[in-house]
Short mmCIF file of C-alpha atoms and ligand atoms in Angstrom, two decimals:
data_model
loop_
_atom_site.label_atom_id
_atom_site.label_comp_id
_atom_site.label_asym_id
_atom_site.label_seq_id
_atom_site.Cartn_x
_atom_site.Cartn_y
_atom_site.Cartn_z
CA MET A 1 5.65 18.79 -18.00
CA ALA A 2 8.47 16.84 -19.69
CA GLU A 3 9.53 13.48 -18.29
CA PRO A 4 11.39 13.89 -14.96
CA TYR A 5 13.63 10.92 -15.85
CA ARG A 6 15.96 9.67 -18.59
CA ILE A 7 15.44 6.34 -20.32
CA LYS A 8 18.26 3.82 -19.96
CA MET A 9 16.58 0.60 -21.01
CA VAL A 10 14.02 0.07 -23.75
CA GLU A 11 11.61 -2.68 -24.74
CA PRO A 12 10.72 -2.88 -28.44
CA ILE A 13 7.03 -3.07 -29.30
CA LYS A 14 5.51 -4.76 -32.32
CA MET A 15 3.55 -3.01 -35.05
CA THR A 16 0.80 -5.18 -36.56
CA THR A 17 -1.42 -4.94 -39.64
CA ARG A 18 -5.16 -4.44 -39.53
CA GLU A 19 -5.67 -7.99 -40.83
CA GLN A 20 -3.54 -9.42 -38.01
CA ARG A 21 -5.51 -7.43 -35.46
CA GLU A 22 -8.86 -8.54 -36.89
CA GLU A 23 -7.71 -12.14 -36.46
CA ALA A 24 -6.34 -11.47 -32.96
CA ILE A 25 -9.52 -9.84 -31.61
CA LYS A 26 -11.62 -12.67 -33.02
CA ARG A 27 -9.39 -15.23 -31.27
CA ALA A 28 -9.76 -13.15 -28.09
CA GLY A 29 -13.57 -13.28 -28.22
CA TYR A 30 -13.70 -9.47 -28.66
CA ASN A 31 -12.37 -9.12 -25.13
CA THR A 32 -9.19 -7.04 -24.85
CA PHE A 33 -8.25 -8.95 -21.66
CA LEU A 34 -7.81 -12.06 -23.81
CA LEU A 35 -5.44 -10.54 -26.38
CA ASP A 36 -1.81 -11.63 -26.39
CA SER A 37 0.36 -8.77 -25.23
CA GLU A 38 2.69 -9.25 -28.21
CA ASP A 39 -0.21 -8.36 -30.52
CA VAL A 40 -0.64 -5.00 -28.79
CA TYR A 41 1.08 -1.81 -29.94
CA ILE A 42 0.26 0.65 -27.15
CA ASP A 43 -1.07 -1.08 -24.05
CA LEU A 44 -3.47 1.08 -22.08
CA LEU A 45 -5.37 -1.87 -20.60
CA THR A 46 -4.32 -0.94 -17.09
CA ASP A 47 -1.83 0.95 -14.96
CA SER A 48 -1.67 -2.12 -12.69
CA GLY A 49 1.70 -3.84 -12.52
CA THR A 50 2.62 -2.32 -15.88
CA ASN A 51 4.86 0.39 -14.47
CA ALA A 52 8.55 0.96 -15.24
CA MET A 53 10.66 0.62 -12.11
CA SER A 54 13.56 3.00 -11.49
CA ASP A 55 17.27 2.15 -11.31
CA ASN A 56 16.90 2.61 -7.55
CA GLN A 57 14.14 -0.01 -7.41
CA TRP A 58 16.01 -2.43 -9.67
CA SER A 59 19.12 -2.15 -7.52
CA GLY A 60 16.90 -2.86 -4.50
CA MET A 61 15.83 -6.08 -6.24
CA MET A 62 19.44 -7.28 -5.94
CA LEU A 63 19.29 -6.78 -2.19
CA GLY A 64 16.47 -9.28 -1.69
CA ASP A 65 16.74 -11.09 1.64
CA GLU A 66 14.94 -14.31 0.72
CA ALA A 67 15.00 -15.82 4.20
CA TYR A 68 11.74 -17.61 4.99
CA ALA A 69 11.23 -15.50 8.11
CA GLY A 70 12.29 -12.07 9.34
CA SER A 71 13.48 -10.70 5.98
CA LYS A 72 15.12 -7.30 6.25
CA ASN A 73 13.18 -6.16 3.17
CA PHE A 74 9.98 -6.61 5.19
CA LYS A 75 11.41 -4.28 7.81
CA ASN A 76 12.10 -1.71 5.08
CA LEU A 77 8.55 -2.05 3.73
CA LEU A 78 7.09 -1.74 7.22
CA ALA A 79 9.23 1.33 7.90
CA ALA A 80 8.14 2.94 4.61
CA VAL A 81 4.43 2.39 5.37
CA GLN A 82 4.86 3.64 8.94
CA ASP A 83 6.72 6.71 7.73
CA LEU A 84 4.58 7.65 4.72
CA TYR A 85 1.12 6.42 5.76
CA GLY A 86 1.43 6.34 9.54
CA PHE A 87 -0.02 2.85 10.13
CA LYS A 88 1.51 0.59 12.78
CA TYR A 89 1.16 -2.88 11.25
CA VAL A 90 1.66 -4.21 7.73
CA VAL A 91 0.51 -7.56 6.35
CA PRO A 92 2.16 -8.11 2.95
CA THR A 93 0.02 -9.80 0.26
CA HIS A 94 0.61 -10.83 -3.32
CA GLN A 95 -1.47 -7.88 -4.58
CA GLY A 96 -4.39 -5.67 -3.58
CA ARG A 97 -7.10 -8.33 -3.70
CA GLY A 98 -5.11 -10.52 -1.32
CA ALA A 99 -5.43 -7.72 1.23
CA GLU A 100 -9.13 -7.28 0.37
CA ASN A 101 -9.69 -10.98 1.00
CA ILE A 102 -8.15 -10.79 4.47
CA LEU A 103 -9.82 -7.51 5.43
CA SER A 104 -13.24 -8.76 4.31
CA GLN A 105 -12.83 -12.01 6.26
CA ILE A 106 -11.75 -10.39 9.52
CA MET A 107 -14.34 -7.59 9.43
CA ILE A 108 -17.55 -8.86 7.81
CA GLU A 109 -20.34 -11.02 9.28
CA PRO A 110 -23.02 -12.38 6.92
CA GLY A 111 -25.85 -9.86 6.60
CA ASP A 112 -23.59 -6.82 7.07
CA TYR A 113 -23.56 -3.75 4.83
CA VAL A 114 -20.39 -2.14 3.53
CA PRO A 115 -20.80 1.39 2.18
CA GLY A 116 -18.25 2.70 -0.28
CA ASN A 117 -17.61 5.53 -2.73
CA MET A 118 -18.54 3.49 -5.81
CA TYR A 119 -17.79 -0.18 -6.16
CA PHE A 120 -14.56 -1.67 -7.39
CA THR A 121 -14.79 -5.14 -8.96
CA THR A 122 -12.48 -7.19 -6.72
CA THR A 123 -13.25 -5.17 -3.58
CA ARG A 124 -17.01 -5.75 -3.90
CA ALA A 125 -16.49 -9.39 -4.88
CA HIS A 126 -14.66 -10.09 -1.59
CA GLN A 127 -17.26 -8.20 0.43
CA GLU A 128 -20.05 -10.21 -1.19
CA LEU A 129 -18.21 -13.54 -0.84
CA ASN A 130 -18.17 -12.86 2.91
CA GLY A 131 -21.90 -12.21 3.00
CA ALA A 132 -22.04 -8.40 2.92
CA THR A 133 -24.11 -6.13 0.71
CA PHE A 134 -22.20 -3.27 -0.88
CA VAL A 135 -23.97 0.11 -0.78
CA ASP A 136 -22.78 2.93 -3.02
CA VAL A 137 -22.65 6.22 -1.08
CA ILE A 138 -20.70 8.34 -3.57
CA ILE A 139 -22.10 11.75 -4.58
CA ASP A 140 -24.63 11.55 -7.45
CA GLU A 141 -22.42 13.66 -9.73
CA ALA A 142 -19.85 10.86 -9.81
CA HIS A 143 -22.27 8.84 -11.96
CA ASP A 144 -22.64 11.70 -14.44
CA SER A 145 -19.74 11.79 -16.88
CA GLU A 146 -20.29 15.49 -17.61
CA ALA A 147 -20.41 16.91 -14.09
CA GLU A 148 -17.21 18.88 -13.56
CA LEU A 149 -16.17 18.85 -9.89
CA PRO A 150 -12.69 19.01 -8.34
CA PHE A 151 -13.44 16.13 -5.93
CA LYS A 152 -15.88 13.95 -7.77
CA GLY A 153 -14.94 10.91 -5.67
CA ASN A 154 -16.42 12.36 -2.47
CA VAL A 155 -18.83 10.46 -0.26
CA ASP A 156 -22.35 11.88 0.00
CA ILE A 157 -22.48 12.22 3.79
CA GLU A 158 -26.30 12.21 3.78
CA LYS A 159 -26.38 8.87 1.91
CA PHE A 160 -23.95 7.45 4.46
CA LYS A 161 -26.04 8.73 7.40
CA LYS A 162 -29.22 7.38 5.80
CA LEU A 163 -27.69 3.92 5.53
CA ILE A 164 -26.71 4.07 9.21
CA ASN A 165 -30.29 5.04 10.04
CA ASP A 166 -31.83 2.37 7.81
CA VAL A 167 -29.79 -0.69 8.79
CA GLY A 168 -28.19 0.34 12.11
CA ALA A 169 -24.52 1.06 12.80
CA GLU A 170 -24.01 -2.43 14.25
CA ARG A 171 -24.61 -3.93 10.78
CA ILE A 172 -21.90 -1.70 9.22
CA PRO A 173 -18.43 -2.94 10.18
CA TYR A 174 -16.61 -0.34 8.11
CA ILE A 175 -16.84 2.11 5.26
CA SER A 176 -14.63 1.38 2.29
CA LEU A 177 -13.16 4.67 1.10
CA ALA A 178 -11.30 4.61 -2.20
CA VAL A 179 -8.74 7.35 -2.87
CA THR A 180 -8.95 7.93 -5.87
CA VAL A 181 -12.12 6.33 -7.27
CA ASN A 182 -11.15 4.15 -10.20
CA MET A 183 -14.62 3.42 -11.62
CA ALA A 184 -15.69 7.09 -11.43
CA GLY A 185 -12.80 8.04 -13.69
CA GLY A 186 -9.87 8.21 -11.28
CA GLN A 187 -11.58 11.01 -9.36
CA PRO A 188 -10.13 12.18 -6.03
CA VAL A 189 -11.65 12.63 -2.56
CA SER A 190 -11.01 15.89 -0.70
CA MET A 191 -9.36 16.02 2.71
CA ALA A 192 -12.44 17.77 4.06
CA ASN A 193 -14.62 14.87 2.90
CA ILE A 194 -12.25 12.23 4.32
CA ARG A 195 -12.33 14.05 7.65
CA GLU A 196 -16.13 14.25 7.67
CA VAL A 197 -16.57 10.59 6.68
CA ALA A 198 -14.29 9.59 9.54
CA GLU A 199 -16.16 11.79 12.04
CA VAL A 200 -19.53 10.28 11.12
CA ALA A 201 -18.17 6.73 10.99
CA HIS A 202 -16.22 6.84 14.23
CA SER A 203 -19.02 8.55 16.15
CA HIS A 204 -21.12 5.44 15.33
CA GLY A 205 -18.37 2.92 16.05
CA ILE A 206 -17.90 2.22 12.32
CA LYS A 207 -14.32 1.79 11.12
CA VAL A 208 -12.81 3.51 8.09
CA PHE A 209 -10.70 1.43 5.72
CA MET A 210 -9.17 3.14 2.75
CA ASP A 211 -8.42 1.61 -0.58
CA ALA A 212 -5.02 3.26 -0.92
CA THR A 213 -4.33 1.88 -4.40
CA ARG A 214 -3.93 5.34 -5.99
CA CYS A 215 -3.47 7.40 -2.82
CA ALA A 216 -0.44 9.34 -4.10
CA GLU A 217 -2.47 10.63 -7.06
CA ASN A 218 -5.24 11.58 -4.63
CA ALA A 219 -2.72 13.46 -2.49
CA CYS A 220 -1.45 15.34 -5.54
CA PHE A 221 -4.99 16.44 -6.46
CA ILE A 222 -5.48 17.67 -2.88
CA LYS A 223 -2.27 19.69 -3.16
CA GLN A 224 -3.35 21.17 -6.50
CA ARG A 225 -7.04 21.74 -5.80
CA GLU A 226 -7.87 22.00 -2.10
CA PRO A 227 -7.38 25.34 -0.33
CA GLY A 228 -4.78 25.15 2.43
CA TYR A 229 -2.72 22.31 0.94
CA GLN A 230 -0.66 24.10 -1.76
CA HIS A 231 2.37 24.39 0.47
CA LYS A 232 2.18 20.95 2.10
CA SER A 233 4.40 18.12 0.90
CA ILE A 234 2.87 14.95 -0.58
CA PRO A 235 4.10 12.82 2.37
CA ASP A 236 2.47 15.28 4.79
CA ILE A 237 -0.80 15.11 2.85
CA LEU A 238 -0.66 11.31 2.74
CA ARG A 239 -0.07 11.11 6.49
CA GLU A 240 -3.01 13.41 7.15
CA MET A 241 -5.29 11.40 4.81
CA PHE A 242 -4.46 8.16 6.57
CA SER A 243 -4.65 9.68 10.06
CA TYR A 244 -8.45 9.52 9.65
CA ALA A 245 -8.45 5.81 8.78
CA ASP A 246 -8.20 2.59 10.78
CA GLY A 247 -6.25 0.90 8.05
CA CYS A 248 -5.96 0.44 4.32
CA THR A 249 -5.67 -2.12 1.57
CA MET A 250 -3.04 -1.39 -1.03
CA SER A 251 -2.34 -2.66 -4.50
CA GLY A 252 1.36 -1.86 -4.84
CA LYS A 253 0.96 -2.44 -8.57
CA LYS A 254 -0.34 1.12 -8.98
CA ASP A 255 1.01 3.81 -6.64
CA GLY A 256 3.75 1.48 -5.39
CA ILE A 257 5.22 1.58 -8.93
CA VAL A 258 5.99 -2.16 -8.91
CA ASN A 259 4.94 -5.10 -11.05
CA ILE A 260 3.53 -7.21 -8.19
CA GLY A 261 2.75 -6.78 -4.50
CA GLY A 262 0.36 -5.24 -2.01
CA PHE A 263 -0.47 -5.08 1.66
CA LEU A 264 -3.03 -4.58 4.36
CA ALA A 265 -2.07 -1.90 6.90
CA LEU A 266 -3.70 -1.62 10.34
CA ASN A 267 -3.44 0.18 13.68
CA ASP A 268 -5.40 -2.16 15.96
CA PRO A 269 -3.24 -4.94 17.49
CA ASP A 270 -6.17 -7.39 17.76
CA LEU A 271 -7.15 -6.92 14.13
CA TYR A 272 -3.51 -7.34 13.18
CA GLN A 273 -3.41 -10.66 15.05
CA LYS A 274 -6.49 -11.86 13.17
CA ALA A 275 -5.04 -10.74 9.84
CA ALA A 276 -1.67 -12.35 10.63
CA SER A 277 -3.33 -15.68 11.36
CA LEU A 278 -5.19 -15.59 8.04
CA VAL A 279 -2.28 -14.44 5.91
CA VAL A 280 -0.42 -17.65 6.70
CA VAL A 281 -3.34 -19.61 5.21
CA TYR A 282 -3.77 -17.61 2.02
CA GLU A 283 -0.46 -15.89 1.30
CA GLY A 284 2.57 -16.82 3.43
CA MET A 285 4.39 -15.89 6.64
CA PRO A 286 3.38 -12.50 8.08
CA SER A 287 6.86 -11.23 7.19
CA TYR A 288 6.52 -11.87 3.47
CA GLY A 289 2.86 -12.60 2.75
CA GLY A 290 2.63 -13.05 -0.98
CA MET A 291 5.94 -11.43 -1.89
CA ALA A 292 9.58 -12.31 -2.39
CA GLY A 293 12.07 -10.26 -0.37
CA ARG A 294 13.20 -8.45 -3.52
CA ASP A 295 9.63 -7.48 -4.36
CA MET A 296 9.12 -6.00 -0.89
CA GLU A 297 12.30 -3.95 -1.36
CA ALA A 298 11.13 -2.61 -4.73
CA LEU A 299 7.77 -1.71 -3.20
CA ALA A 300 9.33 0.01 -0.18
CA ARG A 301 11.36 2.19 -2.57
CA GLY A 302 8.46 2.68 -4.98
CA LEU A 303 6.20 4.08 -2.25
CA TYR A 304 8.71 6.90 -1.73
CA GLU A 305 9.14 7.53 -5.45
CA ALA A 306 5.38 7.78 -5.89
CA ALA A 307 5.26 10.42 -3.16
CA ASP A 308 7.58 12.67 -5.18
CA TYR A 309 5.82 15.77 -6.43
CA ASP A 310 7.69 15.93 -9.77
CA PHE A 311 6.80 12.31 -10.49
CA LEU A 312 3.15 12.99 -9.73
CA THR A 313 2.98 16.26 -11.66
CA HIS A 314 4.31 14.55 -14.77
CA ARG A 315 1.93 11.62 -14.30
CA LEU A 316 -1.13 13.81 -13.97
CA SER A 317 -0.02 16.02 -16.87
CA GLN A 318 0.26 12.97 -19.17
CA VAL A 319 -3.35 12.09 -18.37
CA GLN A 320 -4.40 15.71 -18.85
CA TYR A 321 -2.58 15.87 -22.20
CA LEU A 322 -4.53 12.94 -23.64
CA TRP A 323 -7.74 14.25 -22.08
CA ASP A 324 -7.25 17.70 -23.67
CA MET A 325 -6.72 16.26 -27.16
CA LEU A 326 -9.89 14.17 -26.95
CA ASP A 327 -11.89 17.00 -25.43
CA GLU A 328 -10.87 19.44 -28.15
CA ALA A 329 -12.06 16.93 -30.76
CA GLY A 330 -15.47 16.73 -29.08
CA ILE A 331 -15.11 13.12 -27.89
CA PRO A 332 -17.48 12.38 -24.98
CA ILE A 333 -15.19 11.74 -21.98
CA VAL A 334 -15.54 11.70 -18.22
CA ARG A 335 -14.92 15.17 -16.82
CA PRO A 336 -12.59 16.36 -15.37
CA ALA A 337 -9.41 14.40 -16.16
CA GLY A 338 -8.67 11.81 -13.45
CA GLY A 339 -5.45 10.47 -11.99
CA HIS A 340 -4.62 7.33 -13.92
CA ALA A 341 -6.69 7.26 -17.08
CA VAL A 342 -8.95 8.98 -19.57
CA PHE A 343 -12.42 7.41 -19.70
CA ILE A 344 -14.51 7.57 -22.88
CA ASP A 345 -18.29 7.66 -22.38
CA ALA A 346 -19.32 4.81 -24.68
CA ARG A 347 -23.07 5.48 -24.33
CA LYS A 348 -22.53 8.91 -25.85
CA PHE A 349 -19.90 7.67 -28.31
CA TYR A 350 -22.28 5.00 -29.67
CA PRO A 351 -25.75 6.31 -28.72
CA HIS A 352 -27.37 3.84 -31.15
CA ILE A 353 -25.98 0.76 -29.30
CA PRO A 354 -28.13 -0.26 -26.28
CA GLN A 355 -26.29 -1.16 -23.07
CA ASP A 356 -27.31 -4.84 -23.51
CA HIS A 357 -25.22 -4.84 -26.65
CA PHE A 358 -22.14 -3.72 -24.73
CA PRO A 359 -21.16 -0.36 -26.24
CA ALA A 360 -17.95 -0.02 -24.18
CA GLN A 361 -16.84 -3.58 -24.94
CA THR A 362 -17.51 -2.82 -28.61
CA LEU A 363 -15.52 0.41 -28.56
CA ALA A 364 -12.53 -1.27 -26.87
CA ALA A 365 -12.52 -3.96 -29.60
CA GLU A 366 -12.90 -1.37 -32.40
CA LEU A 367 -10.07 0.75 -31.02
CA TYR A 368 -7.78 -2.26 -30.96
CA VAL A 369 -8.59 -3.25 -34.55
CA ARG A 370 -8.12 0.32 -35.75
CA SER A 371 -4.83 1.08 -34.04
CA GLY A 372 -3.39 -1.74 -31.92
CA VAL A 373 -4.19 0.33 -28.82
CA ARG A 374 -5.53 -1.84 -26.01
CA SER A 375 -8.05 -0.33 -23.61
CA MET A 376 -10.47 -1.77 -21.04
CA GLU A 377 -14.24 -1.97 -20.74
CA ARG A 378 -15.57 -0.43 -17.52
CA GLY A 379 -19.31 -0.70 -18.00
CA ILE A 380 -22.01 -3.33 -17.89
CA VAL A 381 -19.62 -6.26 -18.38
CA SER A 382 -17.40 -5.14 -15.47
CA ALA A 383 -20.45 -4.46 -13.27
CA GLY A 384 -21.55 -8.12 -13.41
CA ARG A 385 -24.83 -9.44 -12.06
CA ASP A 386 -26.78 -8.90 -8.83
CA LYS A 387 -27.75 -11.63 -6.34
CA GLU A 388 -30.86 -12.44 -8.42
CA GLY A 389 -28.70 -12.96 -11.49
CA ARG A 390 -29.74 -9.81 -13.35
CA HIS A 391 -27.18 -7.53 -15.02
CA HIS A 392 -26.16 -4.52 -12.96
CA TYR A 393 -26.80 -1.60 -15.34
CA PRO A 394 -24.22 1.00 -14.29
CA LYS A 395 -24.88 4.58 -15.33
CA LEU A 396 -21.29 4.86 -16.47
CA GLU A 397 -20.57 2.77 -19.55
CA LEU A 398 -16.91 3.56 -20.09
CA VAL A 399 -13.78 2.63 -21.97
CA ARG A 400 -10.65 3.28 -19.95
CA LEU A 401 -7.43 4.46 -21.59
CA THR A 402 -5.12 3.77 -18.67
CA ILE A 403 -1.64 5.22 -18.57
CA PRO A 404 1.07 3.06 -17.00
CA ARG A 405 3.63 4.94 -14.89
CA ARG A 406 6.85 6.04 -16.68
CA VAL A 407 6.21 3.76 -19.69
CA TYR A 408 4.87 5.78 -22.64
CA THR A 409 5.74 9.21 -24.01
CA TYR A 410 3.52 12.06 -25.13
CA ALA A 411 4.06 10.89 -28.74
CA HIS A 412 2.39 7.56 -27.93
CA LEU A 413 -0.55 9.50 -26.55
CA ASP A 414 -0.81 11.43 -29.85
CA VAL A 415 -1.25 8.09 -31.64
CA VAL A 416 -3.97 7.08 -29.19
CA ALA A 417 -5.86 10.35 -29.61
CA ASP A 418 -5.72 10.15 -33.43
CA ALA A 419 -7.15 6.62 -33.37
CA VAL A 420 -10.04 7.55 -31.07
CA ILE A 421 -10.86 10.61 -33.16
CA ASP A 422 -10.88 8.54 -36.38
CA LEU A 423 -13.24 6.02 -34.78
CA TYR A 424 -15.55 8.79 -33.64
CA GLN A 425 -15.92 10.01 -37.21
CA GLU A 426 -17.11 6.55 -38.28
CA ARG A 427 -19.19 5.76 -35.23
CA ASP A 428 -22.54 5.31 -37.05
CA LYS A 429 -21.38 2.18 -38.89
CA VAL A 430 -20.59 0.21 -35.75
CA LYS A 431 -22.92 -2.46 -34.28
CA GLY A 432 -22.71 -4.00 -30.82
CA LEU A 433 -21.73 -7.44 -29.50
CA ARG A 434 -23.45 -10.39 -27.87
CA MET A 435 -21.95 -12.39 -25.02
CA VAL A 436 -21.35 -16.05 -25.88
CA TYR A 437 -19.43 -17.16 -22.76
CA GLU A 438 -19.84 -15.81 -19.26
CA PRO A 439 -17.94 -16.98 -16.14
CA PRO A 440 -19.78 -16.80 -12.77
CA VAL A 441 -17.65 -14.10 -11.06
CA LEU A 442 -15.55 -11.17 -12.32
CA ARG A 443 -16.84 -11.99 -15.78
CA PHE A 444 -15.07 -9.15 -17.58
CA PHE A 445 -11.72 -10.93 -17.33
CA THR A 446 -12.68 -13.95 -19.44
CA ALA A 447 -16.10 -13.39 -21.06
CA ARG A 448 -16.28 -13.93 -24.82
CA PHE A 449 -18.33 -12.07 -27.43
CA GLU A 450 -19.35 -12.12 -31.07
CA PRO A 451 -20.28 -9.22 -33.34
CA LEU A 452 -24.02 -8.75 -33.87
N1 F0G B 1 -8.70 -1.39 -5.68
C1 F0G B 1 -8.65 -0.63 -6.78
C2 F0G B 1 -9.19 0.76 -6.75
C3 F0G B 1 -8.09 -1.14 -7.95
O1 F0G B 1 -8.04 -0.37 -9.03
C4 F0G B 1 -7.59 -2.47 -7.96
C5 F0G B 1 -7.04 -3.05 -9.18
C6 F0G B 1 -7.66 -3.22 -6.79
C7 F0G B 1 -8.21 -2.65 -5.66
C8 F0G B 1 -7.17 -4.64 -6.71
O2 F0G B 1 -5.79 -4.68 -6.73
O3 F0G B 1 -5.25 -5.84 -8.89
O4 F0G B 1 -3.57 -5.60 -7.06
O5 F0G B 1 -5.45 -7.15 -6.80
N2 F0G B 1 -7.22 -2.54 -10.29
C9 F0G B 1 -6.67 -2.97 -11.55
C10 F0G B 1 -7.17 -2.07 -12.64
C11 F0G B 1 -6.86 -4.41 -11.85
O6 F0G B 1 -6.86 -2.35 -13.81
O7 F0G B 1 -7.81 -1.07 -12.36
P1 F0G B 1 -4.97 -5.89 -7.42
#
């Protein structure tokens, strides 16, 4: 599908030489997070906060009500969340992890267990900081890059029930249900699975909190793939998805199509009171949290734009386009195409590099040097260490080519595919990396490496 928009403002990007990029990656400690953005040609590091806002959103920015309390933009954001997601209360935060911090603090007691459909870095970090143990209850196939399922983000209901049996429902405050599942490759969860998760959880007094970060993409997959939903609108699908949940955390930087912002949404008035008393400590007044009035306005408008079927169809077809080119060239990638990114299976790309030598980190650095394309490691470095200080060894050792919303064209994606295919032809020559600096938490952001 061609772009369902016209371009009325452009931002030039810099082309660099191979020598400049070799210098830049060395300075960055072979970590693409540490590259200067001006040294990047096509930036597929993340779809987070990197989106292009619409003229409608930018005009909303001029209507910012920057009063300290009772901003009208907060009312618009609240109304948008109530209308599209169906939750009663909204606590604005500076971004998704601000909401995760508050949710984890109000829900978790030390010694609790929080099941989820695969971990996400910041989500698990907040759960663990509050004394919980994260338990992965996603279906086994989600850890297999080759398994081709329409809803590869689904929860394995038996794993969830087994956890309830093993530790007792009273030790499980909530299940954390991500729609879609970032670390599994942007894979969606079906409505049938959401419904079943909620039935099991609620029958045991366990709450359901969704990570709504990419919920519009999930809704679009439901419309395209799940029987009975073809004729439903995206807003209707969203409202049904959230009707099974007690609340959600949201990073507006993805399916809110903004550059900053997020929120925690809730139905329970007591939980809202607890969240509202914490947000003033960590973020700001309950009527602005971590956001300026103008940012809340842009987010309120972005939530509606992200629920537009043409927007979503184009977004998913960009991802599919890049996926198809890599698949035709025989590149090992996570199947099927997900919602926000194409994930390269670095274990299969570099089978001669052991996981301790960071194959995905290596591939991300190589891709940058070859082409100026910036991608992100989502493997052993992202997975971090367990409580005993040992590496988590995730089955999926991936490089994510993440597509920002409304930013790049299909021609940019051709450049990306060519670069990956060239690298694949020379894969035997490449050696791994060793880590020379490691921070204690969320190490992938700032760790540094050297070539072996
Ligand atoms: N949940 C999911 C599924 C995410 O992908 C992210 C962020 C967050 C929560 C946290 O939100 O960044 O606004 O604080 N993901 C980004 C990424 C960083 O690149 O995937 P945040």
